[in-house]
PDB file of C-alpha atoms and ligand atoms in Angstrom:
ATOM      1  CA  MET A   1       1.575   3.539 -17.095  1.00  0.00           C
ATOM      2  CA  THR A   2       4.730   3.823 -15.033  1.00  0.00           C
ATOM      3  CA  GLU A   3       7.098   0.885 -14.699  1.00  0.00           C
ATOM      4  CA  PRO A   4       6.737  -1.234 -11.549  1.00  0.00           C
ATOM      5  CA  SER A   5       9.311  -0.233  -8.929  1.00  0.00           C
ATOM      6  CA  ILE A   6      12.236  -2.489  -8.051  1.00  0.00           C
ATOM      7  CA  PHE A   7      10.484  -3.282  -4.765  1.00  0.00           C
ATOM      8  CA  THR A   8       7.285  -4.317  -6.547  1.00  0.00           C
ATOM      9  CA  ARG A   9       9.349  -6.526  -8.838  1.00  0.00           C
ATOM     10  CA  ILE A  10      11.083  -8.090  -5.820  1.00  0.00           C
ATOM     11  CA  LEU A  11       7.718  -8.691  -4.186  1.00  0.00           C
ATOM     12  CA  ASP A  12       6.444 -10.300  -7.390  1.00  0.00           C
ATOM     13  CA  GLY A  13       9.484 -12.604  -7.449  1.00  0.00           C
ATOM     14  CA  GLU A  14      10.925 -11.077 -10.638  1.00  0.00           C
ATOM     15  CA  ILE A  15      14.119  -9.901  -8.935  1.00  0.00           C
ATOM     16  CA  PRO A  16      15.809 -12.053  -6.279  1.00  0.00           C
ATOM     17  CA  ALA A  17      16.307 -10.507  -2.837  1.00  0.00           C
ATOM     18  CA  GLU A  18      16.809 -11.577   0.744  1.00  0.00           C
ATOM     19  CA  ILE A  19      13.363 -10.988   2.216  1.00  0.00           C
ATOM     20  CA  LEU A  20      13.557 -11.020   5.998  1.00  0.00           C
ATOM     21  CA  GLY A  21       9.914 -10.851   6.946  1.00  0.00           C
ATOM     22  CA  GLU A  22       6.544  -9.459   6.073  1.00  0.00           C
ATOM     23  CA  THR A  23       3.182  -8.450   7.428  1.00  0.00           C
ATOM     24  CA  GLU A  24      -0.010  -8.007   5.480  1.00  0.00           C
ATOM     25  CA  ARG A  25       1.048  -4.540   4.317  1.00  0.00           C
ATOM     26  CA  VAL A  26       4.825  -4.296   4.738  1.00  0.00           C
ATOM     27  CA  PHE A  27       7.918  -6.344   3.945  1.00  0.00           C
ATOM     28  CA  ALA A  28      11.602  -6.143   4.802  1.00  0.00           C
ATOM     29  CA  LEU A  29      14.723  -7.037   2.880  1.00  0.00           C
ATOM     30  CA  ARG A  30      18.465  -6.688   3.149  1.00  0.00           C
ATOM     31  CA  ASP A  31      19.886  -3.738   1.202  1.00  0.00           C
ATOM     32  CA  ILE A  32      21.984  -4.934  -1.730  1.00  0.00           C
ATOM     33  CA  ALA A  33      24.630  -2.227  -1.114  1.00  0.00           C
ATOM     34  CA  PRO A  34      24.929  -1.958   2.672  1.00  0.00           C
ATOM     35  CA  GLN A  35      26.056   1.375   4.126  1.00  0.00           C
ATOM     36  CA  ALA A  36      26.305   0.026   7.684  1.00  0.00           C
ATOM     37  CA  PRO A  37      26.968  -3.390   9.267  1.00  0.00           C
ATOM     38  CA  VAL A  38      23.205  -3.890   9.378  1.00  0.00           C
ATOM     39  CA  HIS A  39      21.320  -2.220   6.522  1.00  0.00           C
ATOM     40  CA  LEU A  40      17.755  -3.315   6.006  1.00  0.00           C
ATOM     41  CA  LEU A  41      14.845  -1.804   4.120  1.00  0.00           C
ATOM     42  CA  VAL A  42      11.223  -1.688   5.235  1.00  0.00           C
ATOM     43  CA  VAL A  43       8.833  -1.253   2.342  1.00  0.00           C
ATOM     44  CA  PRO A  44       5.041  -1.067   2.026  1.00  0.00           C
ATOM     45  CA  LYS A  45       3.764  -3.690  -0.378  1.00  0.00           C
ATOM     46  CA  SER A  46       1.767  -0.985  -2.127  1.00  0.00           C
ATOM     47  CA  ALA A  47       3.748   1.387  -4.357  1.00  0.00           C
ATOM     48  CA  GLU A  48       1.064   4.055  -3.956  1.00  0.00           C
ATOM     49  CA  TYR A  49       3.263   6.488  -1.990  1.00  0.00           C
ATOM     50  CA  ARG A  50       6.484   7.883  -3.427  1.00  0.00           C
ATOM     51  CA  ASN A  51       7.994   9.271  -0.238  1.00  0.00           C
ATOM     52  CA  VAL A  52       7.455   9.474   3.509  1.00  0.00           C
ATOM     53  CA  ALA A  53       5.631  12.811   3.434  1.00  0.00           C
ATOM     54  CA  GLU A  54       3.066  11.456   0.973  1.00  0.00           C
ATOM     55  CA  LEU A  55       2.714   8.338   3.114  1.00  0.00           C
ATOM     56  CA  ALA A  56       2.289  10.321   6.342  1.00  0.00           C
ATOM     57  CA  ALA A  57      -0.423  12.423   4.736  1.00  0.00           C
ATOM     58  CA  GLY A  58      -2.171   9.530   2.993  1.00  0.00           C
ATOM     59  CA  ASP A  59      -1.911   6.607   5.427  1.00  0.00           C
ATOM     60  CA  PRO A  60      -0.364   7.444   8.803  1.00  0.00           C
ATOM     61  CA  SER A  61      -1.187   4.004  10.200  1.00  0.00           C
ATOM     62  CA  LEU A  62       0.898   2.378   7.461  1.00  0.00           C
ATOM     63  CA  LEU A  63       3.807   4.660   8.363  1.00  0.00           C
ATOM     64  CA  ALA A  64       3.387   3.661  12.011  1.00  0.00           C
ATOM     65  CA  GLU A  65       3.423   0.009  10.960  1.00  0.00           C
ATOM     66  CA  MET A  66       6.705   0.552   9.081  1.00  0.00           C
ATOM     67  CA  VAL A  67       8.255   2.184  12.155  1.00  0.00           C
ATOM     68  CA  ALA A  68       7.114  -0.647  14.425  1.00  0.00           C
ATOM     69  CA  PHE A  69       8.448  -3.251  11.985  1.00  0.00           C
ATOM     70  CA  ALA A  70      11.787  -1.424  11.770  1.00  0.00           C
ATOM     71  CA  LYS A  71      12.116  -1.592  15.547  1.00  0.00           C
ATOM     72  CA  GLU A  72      11.425  -5.334  15.561  1.00  0.00           C
ATOM     73  CA  LEU A  73      13.994  -5.909  12.832  1.00  0.00           C
ATOM     74  CA  ALA A  74      16.616  -3.846  14.639  1.00  0.00           C
ATOM     75  CA  ALA A  75      16.005  -5.861  17.805  1.00  0.00           C
ATOM     76  CA  GLU A  76      16.545  -9.047  15.824  1.00  0.00           C
ATOM     77  CA  TYR A  77      19.411  -8.067  13.516  1.00  0.00           C
ATOM     78  CA  THR A  78      21.564  -5.557  15.412  1.00  0.00           C
ATOM     79  CA  GLU A  79      23.758  -6.296  18.403  1.00  0.00           C
ATOM     80  CA  ASP A  80      22.200  -3.702  20.671  1.00  0.00           C
ATOM     81  CA  GLY A  81      18.803  -2.968  19.129  1.00  0.00           C
ATOM     82  CA  ASP A  82      19.849   0.605  18.281  1.00  0.00           C
ATOM     83  CA  TYR A  83      19.348   1.921  14.780  1.00  0.00           C
ATOM     84  CA  ARG A  84      18.860   4.918  12.526  1.00  0.00           C
ATOM     85  CA  LEU A  85      15.713   5.151  10.451  1.00  0.00           C
ATOM     86  CA  VAL A  86      16.282   7.069   7.212  1.00  0.00           C
ATOM     87  CA  PHE A  87      13.826   8.088   4.523  1.00  0.00           C
ATOM     88  CA  ASN A  88      15.637   9.679   1.605  1.00  0.00           C
ATOM     89  CA  SER A  89      13.146  12.071   0.024  1.00  0.00           C
ATOM     90  CA  GLY A  90      13.906  13.447  -3.420  1.00  0.00           C
ATOM     91  CA  GLU A  91      16.659  12.832  -5.949  1.00  0.00           C
ATOM     92  CA  ASN A  92      18.993  15.419  -4.451  1.00  0.00           C
ATOM     93  CA  ALA A  93      18.707  13.688  -1.080  1.00  0.00           C
ATOM     94  CA  GLY A  94      19.815  10.389  -2.612  1.00  0.00           C
ATOM     95  CA  GLN A  95      16.435   8.811  -3.272  1.00  0.00           C
ATOM     96  CA  THR A  96      16.701   6.433  -6.216  1.00  0.00           C
ATOM     97  CA  ILE A  97      13.547   4.325  -5.808  1.00  0.00           C
ATOM     98  CA  PHE A  98      10.313   6.303  -5.729  1.00  0.00           C
ATOM     99  CA  HIS A  99       8.328   3.707  -3.798  1.00  0.00           C
ATOM    100  CA  VAL A 100       8.541   4.801  -0.192  1.00  0.00           C
ATOM    101  CA  HIS A 101      10.939   2.783   1.966  1.00  0.00           C
ATOM    102  CA  ALA A 102      12.769   3.147   5.271  1.00  0.00           C
ATOM    103  CA  HIS A 103      16.446   2.362   5.665  1.00  0.00           C
ATOM    104  CA  VAL A 104      17.194   0.661   9.004  1.00  0.00           C
ATOM    105  CA  LEU A 105      20.874   1.217   9.769  1.00  0.00           C
ATOM    106  CA  GLY A 106      22.583  -0.243  12.771  1.00  0.00           C
ATOM    107  CA  GLY A 107      25.204  -2.479  14.248  1.00  0.00           C
ATOM    108  CA  GLY A 108      27.901   0.201  14.299  1.00  0.00           C
ATOM    109  CA  LEU A 109      27.742   2.816  11.574  1.00  0.00           C
ATOM    110  CA  THR A 110      30.373   2.997   8.851  1.00  0.00           C
ATOM    111  CA  GLU A 111      31.963   6.311   7.853  1.00  0.00           C
ATOM    112  CA  LYS A 112      30.096   6.165   4.585  1.00  0.00           C
ATOM    113  CA  SER A 113      26.714   5.828   6.283  1.00  0.00           C
ATOM    114  CA  VAL A 114      27.190   9.140   8.097  1.00  0.00           C
ATOM    115  CA  GLY A 115      28.440  10.918   4.986  1.00  0.00           C
ATOM    116  CA  ALA A 116      32.102  11.293   6.040  1.00  0.00           C
TER     117      ALA A 116
HETATM  118  P1  AMP B 201      17.090   5.123  -1.915  1.00  0.00           P
HETATM  119  O1  AMP B 201      18.397   5.496  -2.563  1.00  0.00           O
HETATM  120  O2  AMP B 201      16.816   5.807  -0.602  1.00  0.00           O
HETATM  121  O3  AMP B 201      15.956   5.256  -2.899  1.00  0.00           O
HETATM  122  O4  AMP B 201      17.222   3.608  -1.508  1.00  0.00           O
HETATM  123  C1  AMP B 201      17.187   2.554  -2.415  1.00  0.00           C
HETATM  124  C2  AMP B 201      17.984   1.437  -1.804  1.00  0.00           C
HETATM  125  O5  AMP B 201      17.614   0.245  -2.449  1.00  0.00           O
HETATM  126  C3  AMP B 201      19.499   1.602  -1.970  1.00  0.00           C
HETATM  127  O6  AMP B 201      20.109   1.601  -0.681  1.00  0.00           O
HETATM  128  C4  AMP B 201      19.894   0.385  -2.807  1.00  0.00           C
HETATM  129  O7  AMP B 201      21.130  -0.154  -2.419  1.00  0.00           O
HETATM  130  C5  AMP B 201      18.754  -0.567  -2.542  1.00  0.00           C
HETATM  131  N1  AMP B 201      18.516  -1.532  -3.606  1.00  0.00           N
HETATM  132  C6  AMP B 201      18.443  -1.304  -4.945  1.00  0.00           C
HETATM  133  N2  AMP B 201      18.187  -2.444  -5.612  1.00  0.00           N
HETATM  134  C7  AMP B 201      18.083  -3.409  -4.666  1.00  0.00           C
HETATM  135  C8  AMP B 201      17.835  -4.817  -4.712  1.00  0.00           C
HETATM  136  N3  AMP B 201      17.637  -5.452  -5.881  1.00  0.00           N
HETATM  137  N4  AMP B 201      17.812  -5.508  -3.542  1.00  0.00           N
HETATM  138  C9  AMP B 201      18.016  -4.881  -2.365  1.00  0.00           C
HETATM  139  N5  AMP B 201      18.245  -3.555  -2.256  1.00  0.00           N
HETATM  140  C10 AMP B 201      18.289  -2.833  -3.394  1.00  0.00           C
END
């Protein structure tokens, strides 16, 4: 059996995190290493899907729920409601946690967040 992901361990209360909200199927937390003034993560509670392509193929309504939740969070946590939604997919694209999650980046992007 594979190890539970960091996000599953956060959800189970094994690792502390700043959880900002949840629905039945999705939760949101603040990224521990922010790359923008506002850097949040939207994560399905289920670790079934490793990346956004698998999620889109397997459960498009869950992907739509993540996108809708990201918009709500951006409206609440950024100054202007504008944001970037990023799904790193694959190790070479910077993915480190293979439990699908969306990065919600906003509030004025730092140089680092745009890869400068
Ligand atoms: P990725 O590199 O796309 O897989 O994204 C994983 C993200 O999770 C990174 O931006 C990390 O900073 C973030 N992260 C890792 N551990 C934690 C944690 N314990 N609490 C909050 N965010 C975390």
